[in-house]
Every structure is written in structure tokens, then in C-alpha cells.
Short mmCIF file of C-alpha atoms in Angstrom, two decimals:
data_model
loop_
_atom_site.label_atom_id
_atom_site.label_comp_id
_atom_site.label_asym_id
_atom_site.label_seq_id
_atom_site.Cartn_x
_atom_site.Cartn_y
_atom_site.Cartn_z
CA UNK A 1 6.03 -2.77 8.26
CA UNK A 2 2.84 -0.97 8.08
CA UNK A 3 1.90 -0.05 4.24
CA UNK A 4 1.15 3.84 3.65
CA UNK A 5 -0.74 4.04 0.29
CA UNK A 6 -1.62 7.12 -1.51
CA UNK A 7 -5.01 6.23 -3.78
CA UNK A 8 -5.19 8.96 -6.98
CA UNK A 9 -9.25 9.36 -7.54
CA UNK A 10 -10.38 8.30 -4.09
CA UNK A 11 -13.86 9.78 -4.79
CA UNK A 12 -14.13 7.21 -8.25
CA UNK A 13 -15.72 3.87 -8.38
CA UNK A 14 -12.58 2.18 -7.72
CA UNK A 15 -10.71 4.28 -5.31
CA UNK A 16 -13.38 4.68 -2.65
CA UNK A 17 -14.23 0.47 -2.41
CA UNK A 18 -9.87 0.43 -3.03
CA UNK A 19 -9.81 2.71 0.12
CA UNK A 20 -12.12 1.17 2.52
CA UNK A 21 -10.67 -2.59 1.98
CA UNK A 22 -7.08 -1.18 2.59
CA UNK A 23 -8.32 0.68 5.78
CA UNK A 24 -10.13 -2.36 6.34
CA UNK A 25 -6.73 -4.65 5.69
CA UNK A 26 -4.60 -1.69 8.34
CA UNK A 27 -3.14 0.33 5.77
CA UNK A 28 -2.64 3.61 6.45
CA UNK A 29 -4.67 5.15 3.94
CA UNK A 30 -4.37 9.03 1.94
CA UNK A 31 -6.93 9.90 -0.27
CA UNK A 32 -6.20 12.58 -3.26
CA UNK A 33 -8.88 14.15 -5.49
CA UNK A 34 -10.33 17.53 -6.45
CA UNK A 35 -13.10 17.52 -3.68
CA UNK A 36 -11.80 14.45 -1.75
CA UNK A 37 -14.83 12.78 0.45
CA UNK A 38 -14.14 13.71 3.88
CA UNK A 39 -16.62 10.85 5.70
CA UNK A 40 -14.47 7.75 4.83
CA UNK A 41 -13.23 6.64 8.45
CA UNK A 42 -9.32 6.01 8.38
CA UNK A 43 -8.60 8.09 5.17
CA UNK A 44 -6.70 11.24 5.08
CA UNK A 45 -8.50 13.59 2.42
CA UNK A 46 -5.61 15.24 0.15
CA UNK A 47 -7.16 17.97 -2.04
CA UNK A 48 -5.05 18.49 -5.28
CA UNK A 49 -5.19 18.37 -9.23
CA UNK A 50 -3.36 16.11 -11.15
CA UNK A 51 -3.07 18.48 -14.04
CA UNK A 52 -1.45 21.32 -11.78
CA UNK A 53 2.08 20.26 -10.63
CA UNK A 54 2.17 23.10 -8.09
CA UNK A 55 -0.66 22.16 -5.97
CA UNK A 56 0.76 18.59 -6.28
CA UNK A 57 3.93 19.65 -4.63
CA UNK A 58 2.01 21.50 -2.05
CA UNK A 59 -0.14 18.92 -1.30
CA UNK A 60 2.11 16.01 -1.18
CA UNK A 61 4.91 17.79 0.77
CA UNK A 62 4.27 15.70 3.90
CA UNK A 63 3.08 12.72 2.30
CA UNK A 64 5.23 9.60 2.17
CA UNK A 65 3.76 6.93 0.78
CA UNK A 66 4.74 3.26 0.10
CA UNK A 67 2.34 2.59 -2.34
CA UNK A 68 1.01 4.39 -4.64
CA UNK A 69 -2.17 3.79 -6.57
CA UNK A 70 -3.64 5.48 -9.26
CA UNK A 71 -7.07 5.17 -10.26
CA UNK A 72 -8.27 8.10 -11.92
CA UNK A 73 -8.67 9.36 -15.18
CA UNK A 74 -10.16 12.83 -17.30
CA UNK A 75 -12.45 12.40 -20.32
CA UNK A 76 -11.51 14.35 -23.27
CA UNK A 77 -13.02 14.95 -26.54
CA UNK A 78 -10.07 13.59 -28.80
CA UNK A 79 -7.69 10.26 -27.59
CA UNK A 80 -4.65 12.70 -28.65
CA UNK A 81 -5.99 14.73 -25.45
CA UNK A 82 -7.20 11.89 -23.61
CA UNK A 83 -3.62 10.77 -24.34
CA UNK A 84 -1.97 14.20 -23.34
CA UNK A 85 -3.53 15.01 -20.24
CA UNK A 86 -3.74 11.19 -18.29
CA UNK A 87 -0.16 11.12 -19.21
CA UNK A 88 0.58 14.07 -17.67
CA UNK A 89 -1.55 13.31 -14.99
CA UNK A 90 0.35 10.26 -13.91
CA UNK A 91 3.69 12.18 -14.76
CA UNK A 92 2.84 14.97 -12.35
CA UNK A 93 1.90 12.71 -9.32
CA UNK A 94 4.70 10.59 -9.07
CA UNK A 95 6.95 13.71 -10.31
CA UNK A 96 5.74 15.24 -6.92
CA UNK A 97 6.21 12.05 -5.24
CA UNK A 98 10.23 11.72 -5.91
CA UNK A 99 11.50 14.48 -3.72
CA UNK A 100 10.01 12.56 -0.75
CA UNK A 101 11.22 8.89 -1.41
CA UNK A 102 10.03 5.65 -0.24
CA UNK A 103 7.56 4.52 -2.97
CA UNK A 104 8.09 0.87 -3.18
CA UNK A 105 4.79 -0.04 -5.80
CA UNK A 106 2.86 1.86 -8.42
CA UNK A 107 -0.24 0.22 -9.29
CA UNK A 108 -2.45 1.55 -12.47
CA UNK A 109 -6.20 0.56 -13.07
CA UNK A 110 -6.58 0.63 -16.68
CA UNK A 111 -9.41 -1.56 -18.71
CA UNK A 112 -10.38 -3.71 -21.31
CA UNK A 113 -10.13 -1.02 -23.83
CA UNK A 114 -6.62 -1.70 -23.56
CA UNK A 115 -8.00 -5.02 -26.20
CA UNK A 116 -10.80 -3.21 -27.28
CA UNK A 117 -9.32 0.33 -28.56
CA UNK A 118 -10.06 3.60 -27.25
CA UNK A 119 -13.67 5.16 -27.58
CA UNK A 120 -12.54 6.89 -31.10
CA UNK A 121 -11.97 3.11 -32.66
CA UNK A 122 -13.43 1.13 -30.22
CA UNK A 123 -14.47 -2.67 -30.76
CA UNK A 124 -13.50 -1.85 -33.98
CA UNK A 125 -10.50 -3.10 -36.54
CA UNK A 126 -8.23 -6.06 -36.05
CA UNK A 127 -8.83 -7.38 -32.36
CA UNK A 128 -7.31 -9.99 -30.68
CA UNK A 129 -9.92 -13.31 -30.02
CA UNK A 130 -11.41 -13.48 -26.55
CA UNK A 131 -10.98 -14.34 -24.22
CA UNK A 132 -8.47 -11.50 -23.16
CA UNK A 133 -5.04 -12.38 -22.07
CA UNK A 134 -2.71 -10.14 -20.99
CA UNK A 135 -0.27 -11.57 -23.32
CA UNK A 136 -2.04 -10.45 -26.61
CA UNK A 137 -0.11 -6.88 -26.53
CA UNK A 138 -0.97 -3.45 -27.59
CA UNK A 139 -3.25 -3.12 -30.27
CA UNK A 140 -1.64 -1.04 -33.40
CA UNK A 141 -3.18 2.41 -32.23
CA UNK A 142 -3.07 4.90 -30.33
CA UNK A 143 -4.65 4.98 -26.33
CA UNK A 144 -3.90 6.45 -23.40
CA UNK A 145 -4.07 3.00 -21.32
CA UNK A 146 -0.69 2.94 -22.97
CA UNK A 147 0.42 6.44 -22.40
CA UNK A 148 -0.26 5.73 -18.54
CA UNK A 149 1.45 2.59 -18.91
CA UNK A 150 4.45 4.37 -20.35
CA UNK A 151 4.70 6.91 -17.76
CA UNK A 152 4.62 4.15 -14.90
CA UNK A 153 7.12 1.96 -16.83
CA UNK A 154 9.50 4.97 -17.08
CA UNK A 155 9.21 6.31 -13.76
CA UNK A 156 10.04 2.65 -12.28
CA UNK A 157 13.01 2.23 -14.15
CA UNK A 158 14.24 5.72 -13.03
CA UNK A 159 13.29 5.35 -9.32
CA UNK A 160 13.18 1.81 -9.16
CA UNK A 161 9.97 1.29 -7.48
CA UNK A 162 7.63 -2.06 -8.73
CA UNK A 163 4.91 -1.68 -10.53
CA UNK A 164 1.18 -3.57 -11.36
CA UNK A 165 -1.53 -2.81 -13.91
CA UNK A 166 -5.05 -3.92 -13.33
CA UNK A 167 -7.31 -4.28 -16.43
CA UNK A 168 -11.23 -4.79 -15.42
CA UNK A 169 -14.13 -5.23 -17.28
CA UNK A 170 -17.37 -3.07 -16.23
CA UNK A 171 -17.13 -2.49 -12.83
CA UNK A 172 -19.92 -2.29 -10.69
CA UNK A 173 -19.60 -0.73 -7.16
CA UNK A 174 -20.86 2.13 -4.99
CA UNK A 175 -20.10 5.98 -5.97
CA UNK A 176 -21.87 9.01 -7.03
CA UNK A 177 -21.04 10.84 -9.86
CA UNK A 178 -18.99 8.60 -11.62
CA UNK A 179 -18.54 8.90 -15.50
CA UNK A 180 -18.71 5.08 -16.13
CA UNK A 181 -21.26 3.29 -13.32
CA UNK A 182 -23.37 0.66 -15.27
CA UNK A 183 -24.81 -0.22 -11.89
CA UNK A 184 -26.39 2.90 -10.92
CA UNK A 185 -27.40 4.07 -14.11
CA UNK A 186 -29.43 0.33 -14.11
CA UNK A 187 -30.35 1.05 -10.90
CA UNK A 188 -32.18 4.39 -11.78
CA UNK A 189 -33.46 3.03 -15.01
CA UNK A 190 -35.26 0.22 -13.50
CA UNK A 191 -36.21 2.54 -10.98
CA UNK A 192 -37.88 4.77 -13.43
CA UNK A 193 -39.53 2.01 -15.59
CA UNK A 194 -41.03 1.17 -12.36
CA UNK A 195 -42.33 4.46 -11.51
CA UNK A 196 -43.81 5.45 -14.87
CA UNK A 197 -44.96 1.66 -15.97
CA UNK A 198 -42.33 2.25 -19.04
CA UNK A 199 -41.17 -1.01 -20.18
CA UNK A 200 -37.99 -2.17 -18.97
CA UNK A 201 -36.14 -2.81 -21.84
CA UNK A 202 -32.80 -4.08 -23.03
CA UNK A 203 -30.86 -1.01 -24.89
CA UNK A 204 -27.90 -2.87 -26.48
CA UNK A 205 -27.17 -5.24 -29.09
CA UNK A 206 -28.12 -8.92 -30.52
CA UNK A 207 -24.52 -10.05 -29.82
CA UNK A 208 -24.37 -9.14 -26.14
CA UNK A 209 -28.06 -9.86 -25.77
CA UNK A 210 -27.17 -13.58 -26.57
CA UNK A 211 -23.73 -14.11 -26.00
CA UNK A 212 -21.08 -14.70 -23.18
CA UNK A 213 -19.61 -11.75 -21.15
CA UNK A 214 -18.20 -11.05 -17.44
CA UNK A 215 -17.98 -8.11 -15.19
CA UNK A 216 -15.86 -6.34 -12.05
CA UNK A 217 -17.07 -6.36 -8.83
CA UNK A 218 -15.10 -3.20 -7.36
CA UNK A 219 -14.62 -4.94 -4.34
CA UNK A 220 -12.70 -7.78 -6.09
CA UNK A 221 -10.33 -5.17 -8.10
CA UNK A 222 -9.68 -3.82 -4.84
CA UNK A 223 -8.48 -6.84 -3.22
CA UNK A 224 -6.29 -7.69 -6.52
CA UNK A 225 -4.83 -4.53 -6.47
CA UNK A 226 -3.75 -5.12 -2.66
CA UNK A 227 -2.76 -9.12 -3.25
CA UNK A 228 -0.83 -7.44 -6.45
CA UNK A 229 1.21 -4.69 -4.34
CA UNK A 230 1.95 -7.04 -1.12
CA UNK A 231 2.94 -10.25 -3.75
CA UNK A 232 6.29 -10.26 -4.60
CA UNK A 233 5.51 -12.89 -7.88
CA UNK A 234 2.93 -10.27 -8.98
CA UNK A 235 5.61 -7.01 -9.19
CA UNK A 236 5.89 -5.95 -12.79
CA UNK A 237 2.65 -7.72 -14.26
CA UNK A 238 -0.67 -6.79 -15.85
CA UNK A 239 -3.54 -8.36 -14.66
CA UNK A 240 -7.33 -8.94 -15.91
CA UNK A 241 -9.48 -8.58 -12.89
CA UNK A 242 -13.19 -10.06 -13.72
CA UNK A 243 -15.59 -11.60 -10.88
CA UNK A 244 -14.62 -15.26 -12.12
CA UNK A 245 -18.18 -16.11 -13.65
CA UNK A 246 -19.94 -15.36 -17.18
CA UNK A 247 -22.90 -14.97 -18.37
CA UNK A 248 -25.72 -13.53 -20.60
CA UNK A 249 -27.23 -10.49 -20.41
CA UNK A 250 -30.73 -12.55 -21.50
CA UNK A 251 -30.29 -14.29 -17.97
CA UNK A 252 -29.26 -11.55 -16.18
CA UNK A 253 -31.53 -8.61 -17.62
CA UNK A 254 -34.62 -10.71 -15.81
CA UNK A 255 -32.36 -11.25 -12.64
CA UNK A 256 -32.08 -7.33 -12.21
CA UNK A 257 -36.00 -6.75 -13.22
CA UNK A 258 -36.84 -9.66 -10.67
CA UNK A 259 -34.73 -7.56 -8.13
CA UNK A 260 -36.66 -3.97 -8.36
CA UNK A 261 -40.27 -5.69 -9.27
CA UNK A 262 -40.43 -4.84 -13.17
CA UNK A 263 -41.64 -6.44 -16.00
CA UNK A 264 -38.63 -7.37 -18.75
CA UNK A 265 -39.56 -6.03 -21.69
CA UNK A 266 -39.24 -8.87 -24.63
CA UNK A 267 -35.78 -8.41 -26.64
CA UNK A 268 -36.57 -7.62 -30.78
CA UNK A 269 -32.98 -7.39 -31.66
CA UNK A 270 -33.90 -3.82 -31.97
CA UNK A 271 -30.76 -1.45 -30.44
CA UNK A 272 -32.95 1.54 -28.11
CA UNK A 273 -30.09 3.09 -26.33
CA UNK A 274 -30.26 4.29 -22.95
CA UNK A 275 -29.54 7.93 -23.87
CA UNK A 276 -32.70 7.56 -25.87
CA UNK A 277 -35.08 6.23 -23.76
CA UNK A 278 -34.15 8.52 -20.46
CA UNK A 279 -33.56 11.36 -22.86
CA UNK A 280 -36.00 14.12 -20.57
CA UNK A 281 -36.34 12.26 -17.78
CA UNK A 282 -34.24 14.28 -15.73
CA UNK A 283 -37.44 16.65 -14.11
CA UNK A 284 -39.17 12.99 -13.43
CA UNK A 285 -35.86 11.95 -11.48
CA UNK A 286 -35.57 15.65 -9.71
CA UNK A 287 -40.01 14.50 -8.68
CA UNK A 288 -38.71 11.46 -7.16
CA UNK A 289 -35.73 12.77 -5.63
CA UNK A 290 -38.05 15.12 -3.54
CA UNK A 291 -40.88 12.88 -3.05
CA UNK A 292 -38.99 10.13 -1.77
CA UNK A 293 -35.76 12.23 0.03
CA UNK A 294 -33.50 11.05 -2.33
CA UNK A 295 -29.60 12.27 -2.02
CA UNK A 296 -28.83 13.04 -5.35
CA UNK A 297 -31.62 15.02 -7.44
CA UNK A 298 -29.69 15.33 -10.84
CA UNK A 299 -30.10 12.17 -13.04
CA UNK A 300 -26.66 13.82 -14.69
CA UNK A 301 -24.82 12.85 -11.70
CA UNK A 302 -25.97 9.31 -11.36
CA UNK A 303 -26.50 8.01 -14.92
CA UNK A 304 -23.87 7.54 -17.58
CA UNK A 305 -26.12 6.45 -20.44
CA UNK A 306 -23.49 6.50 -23.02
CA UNK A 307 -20.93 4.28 -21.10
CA UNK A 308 -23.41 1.58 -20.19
CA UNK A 309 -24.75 2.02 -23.57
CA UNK A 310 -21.16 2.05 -25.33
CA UNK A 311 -21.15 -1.62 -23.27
CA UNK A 312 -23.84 -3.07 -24.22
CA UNK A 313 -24.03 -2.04 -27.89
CA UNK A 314 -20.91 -3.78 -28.85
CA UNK A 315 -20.70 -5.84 -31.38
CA UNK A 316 -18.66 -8.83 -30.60
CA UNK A 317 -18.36 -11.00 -27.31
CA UNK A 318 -16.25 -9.95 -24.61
CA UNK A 319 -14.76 -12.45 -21.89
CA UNK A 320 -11.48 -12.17 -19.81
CA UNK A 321 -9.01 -14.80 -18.92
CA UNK A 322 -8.24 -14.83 -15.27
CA UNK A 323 -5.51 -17.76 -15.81
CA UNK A 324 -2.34 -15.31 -14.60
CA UNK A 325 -3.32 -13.96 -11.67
CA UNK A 326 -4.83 -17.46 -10.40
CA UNK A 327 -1.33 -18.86 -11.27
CA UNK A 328 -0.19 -16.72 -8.79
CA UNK A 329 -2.69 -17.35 -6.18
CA UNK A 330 -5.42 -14.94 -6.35
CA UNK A 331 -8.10 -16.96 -6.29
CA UNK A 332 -10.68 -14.87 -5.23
CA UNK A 333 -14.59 -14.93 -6.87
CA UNK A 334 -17.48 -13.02 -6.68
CA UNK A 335 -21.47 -13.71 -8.08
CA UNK A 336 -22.17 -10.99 -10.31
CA UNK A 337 -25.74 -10.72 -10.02
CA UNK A 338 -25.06 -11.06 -6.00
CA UNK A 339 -22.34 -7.60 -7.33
CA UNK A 340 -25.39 -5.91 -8.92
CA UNK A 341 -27.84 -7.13 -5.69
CA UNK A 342 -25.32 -5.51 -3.24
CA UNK A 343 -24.98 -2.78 -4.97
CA UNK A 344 -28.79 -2.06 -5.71
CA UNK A 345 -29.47 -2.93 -1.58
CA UNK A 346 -26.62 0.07 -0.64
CA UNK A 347 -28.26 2.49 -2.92
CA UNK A 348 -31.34 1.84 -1.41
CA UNK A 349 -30.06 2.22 2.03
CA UNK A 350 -28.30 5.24 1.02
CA UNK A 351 -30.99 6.54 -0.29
CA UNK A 352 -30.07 6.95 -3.86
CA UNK A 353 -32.94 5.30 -5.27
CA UNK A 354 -36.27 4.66 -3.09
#
């Protein structure tokens, strides 16, 4: 039977690499977002908002998915509203789903904040020892990982679909405008460090400075969110998703400065965050945009200082046991300084950064 999937947040990080593996693997692929891209070959563009059920409706009428996979998620200033309004979000889409039928899987993309705590407490309090396993529960506290759990877990035992949650570290992967993209906002750092002679220095902490951590390659989530809906042994489960390897960020902050021709800057111990040291760069970005034909002109589109520097200003090591999905024969790997690499190349070639 050919798989129909409906990705929530096709334009994010995750659901544009999610979409162009399953096209890739001969799903039949819809795409929903706001402003959903309309140049991915073999995806449908739905244009809705999760937070307004009647254009849902509207736009789902005809839309009869198998799987459905949600991906997406709205910032807000407090967790109660971060809380309220990804809830609803997830509510609302597979509320507008039901009429149709036919949904078989749900699967959610959460994080490691789901260990961590949300951005209000985050890293902070009682956590449980790394590595992560997806055995070590909820944290005491309120996050709306959970809430979107909740919805999903509630929704399946009404309608009876299966369901899968995916929990990655920082993922790195292609996409514009994206409120947490560690790669690209490296990408344009270095690239400005180059261009003005600035020192390219590390912004974050001692702890992840010298100790252990991993990352997501997007394209690995992807395929562990399609190994996770087409597995039977994987229905109901949360999964970490990491690339498979760790390391430290003193090994791979030279790696990346090898890659666009900078200097490393020596590490103090000294925390300089991002958001300070590209504070009024954006002009300098919008000169180099036009100088070199760049696609994107505003550094506020490409760069999310405060995520990458949320990342790598925390103050305790973070790795991620892999052991469950493994178990159940995912076995997939990825380098992650070939992750960053790729990614740096594509930007290049897509003339994001010269």
C-alpha cells in the first residue's frame, strides 16, 4: 500500500529534509504550513494555520492521509502559552483530520528539553544523569513537549491510530528562517569573522567547551521518523534520535574554522555569547548579501543567536542514549562534522553564504 503522509511545518528544519526523504522513499507526500514552499518536487503545498480550526477544515477537506507527522511548533513568551497554543495546535490538526479517516500513525518531533526543562527552567533543577534514556520520565514541571505528547496520546486512544515521538538533540540541516538552526547561524558567523578579520571565537561555556556532547543530522531524524512509522515494534515508543557519535566542541570548533579558512580564536573560559558579538552586524550581512548575490539579506532570518547560544552555554554535559531504537534495528549513523560540512557546502551552493 502506498503511504500518504501529511508533514505539519514542512517549511522547518525537520519537515523539509522529512519531506524530501519520504518523496525520495515513494510516499506520497502533503506539505502544510503558513506559506508552504512550493519548489519541493513531489510535495503537495497545503496552506493553513494550526491555531485556526476553520482554515484547517478547509484545507484538509480532501486530504487523507495515512500518516501524519507533526513537526512544528510556535514560540511564546511564557511555557503556560507555549503550553496553550502547541497543544492546541496539535489538537486542531488531527481534530480536522477525524472526519476524513484513515490515519494509521502520528509521529511528534519533540527534543531534549523534554530532560532538560523548558527554556523558563532549563538545564536547571533536579535532572536526570546523561546520558538520556527515554525511560527517565517527565521531569516534575511543566512543558509543552508534554502537552503535545498528551494531545497525541489522547487522540490515539480515541481514534486508535499508533503513535511515535522523536526526541533530537541540535539538529543541523538545510532551511531558511528557522528559529533554532545552529548550523546556519555558524555558518554566517564564521562567514563574518572571515570577512571582517574578527576572531572566530567560541561563545559558550567551560563545560561544553571541554566536555562530551552529540548532535542531529536532520537527515537521520528523517529516516527514524520513517523506520518508526513503517516498524510495527516501534508503534507507541519515544525515541532519542542523535547522529551515533560524540564529541567536543574543542575538536570540533577548529574542524568548522578549518572548513571556511578562519583562525580559532583561543578559548579563556570566558562566556561571549553570540547575540553579543553579531549584535549590529546585520547592515554588514545586508553588504555581503548584495556584494556577493546572496538569497537572504536579513541576518534575522538566518541566525538564531540565542538558540545556538542557549546550547552552548549550558552548564552540564549533554549525551543521548541511542540503545532503544538500535534494539529495534535502526542502526543508522551519520559523521557530524561531515552533518555540519554538508550543510555548509549546500549553503554555499545555494547561495546563502558566499
Amino acid at each position: 500500500m502506498t503511504r500518504t503522509a501529511l508533514i505539519a511545518g514542512v517549511s522547518g528544519i525537520v519537515g523539509n529534509n522529512l519531506a524530501r526523504h519520504l518523496v525520495s522513499e515513494g510516499w506520497s507526500v502533503a506539505g502544510l504550513a503558513r506559506r508552504p514552499p512550493a519548489d519541493m518536487p513531489g510535495v503537495t503545498p497545503v496552506a493553513a494555520d494550526l491555531l485556526d480550526p476553520g482554515s484547517l477544515r478547509e484545507a484538509l477537506a480532501e486530504v487523507r492521509p495515512t500518516d501524519v507527522f507533526i513537526t512544528t511548533w510556535l514560540r511564546q513568551e511564557t511555557e503556560a502559552e507555549n503550553i496553550r497554543v502547541n497543544g492546541a495546535m496539535v489538537r486542531n490538526l488531527l481534530d480536522a483530520l477525524r472526519p476524513n479517516g484513515g490515519v494509521q500513525h502520528v509521529g511528534l518531533v519533540t527534543g531534549l528539553k523534554h530532560y532538560l526543562g523548558p527554556f523558563e527552567a532549563y538545564g536547571k533543577g533536579t535532572l536526570p544523569a546523561t546520558p538520556f534514556r527515554e525511560d527517565q520520565g517527565r521531569l516534575d514541571i511543566e512543558n509543552f513537549y508534554y502537552a503535545q505528547e498528551d494531545e497525541i496520546f489522547a487522540a490515539a486512544a480515541r481514534d486508535g491510530f499508533g503513535w511515535s515521538v522523536h526526541r533530537p538533540h541540535t539538529i543541523i540541516g538545510y532551511a531558511l528562517g528557522n528559529a533554532m538552526n545552529m548550523g546556519v547561524t555558524l555558518a554566517v558567523y564564521a562567514t563574518l569573522c572571515r570577512e571582517t578579520g574578527r576572531p572566530f571565537r567560541f561563545p559558550g561555556s567551560t563545560t561544553q567547551w571541554n566536555g562530551l556532547t552529540d548532535m542531529t543530522d536532520a537527515r537521520i531524524l528523517a529516516r527514524q521518523i520513517a523506520w518508526a512509522a513503517t516498524t510495527p515494534a516501534a508503534r507507541n515508543e519515544a525515541f532519542n534520535i542523535v547522529d551515533g557519535d560524540v564529541f567536543r566542541w574543542s575538536w570540533m570548533w577548529g574542524r568548522i574554522a578549518d572548513w571556511f579558512g578562519v583562525e580559532p580564536a583561543p578559548f579563556d573560559g570566558t562566556i561571549l555569547p553570540l547575540a553579543q558579538q553579531m549584535d549590529g552586524a546585520a547592515p554588514l550581512w545586508a553588504e555581503l548579501a548584495a556584494r556577493h548575490g546572496l538569497k537572504e539579506a536579513d541576518l534575522g532570518r538566518l541566525a538564531s543567536a540565542w538558540h545556538t547560544d542557549a546550547d552552548l552555554g549550558r552548564p552540564i554535559e549533554v549525551v543521548t542514549d541511542m540503545s532503544k531504537s538500535r534494539r529495534l534495528g535502526f542502526l543508522d549513523y551519520q559523521a557530524t562534522d561531515d552533518a555540519f560540512f554538508d550543510l555548509f557546502a549546500r549553503l554555499r551552493a545555494e547561495r546563502v553564504i558566499p
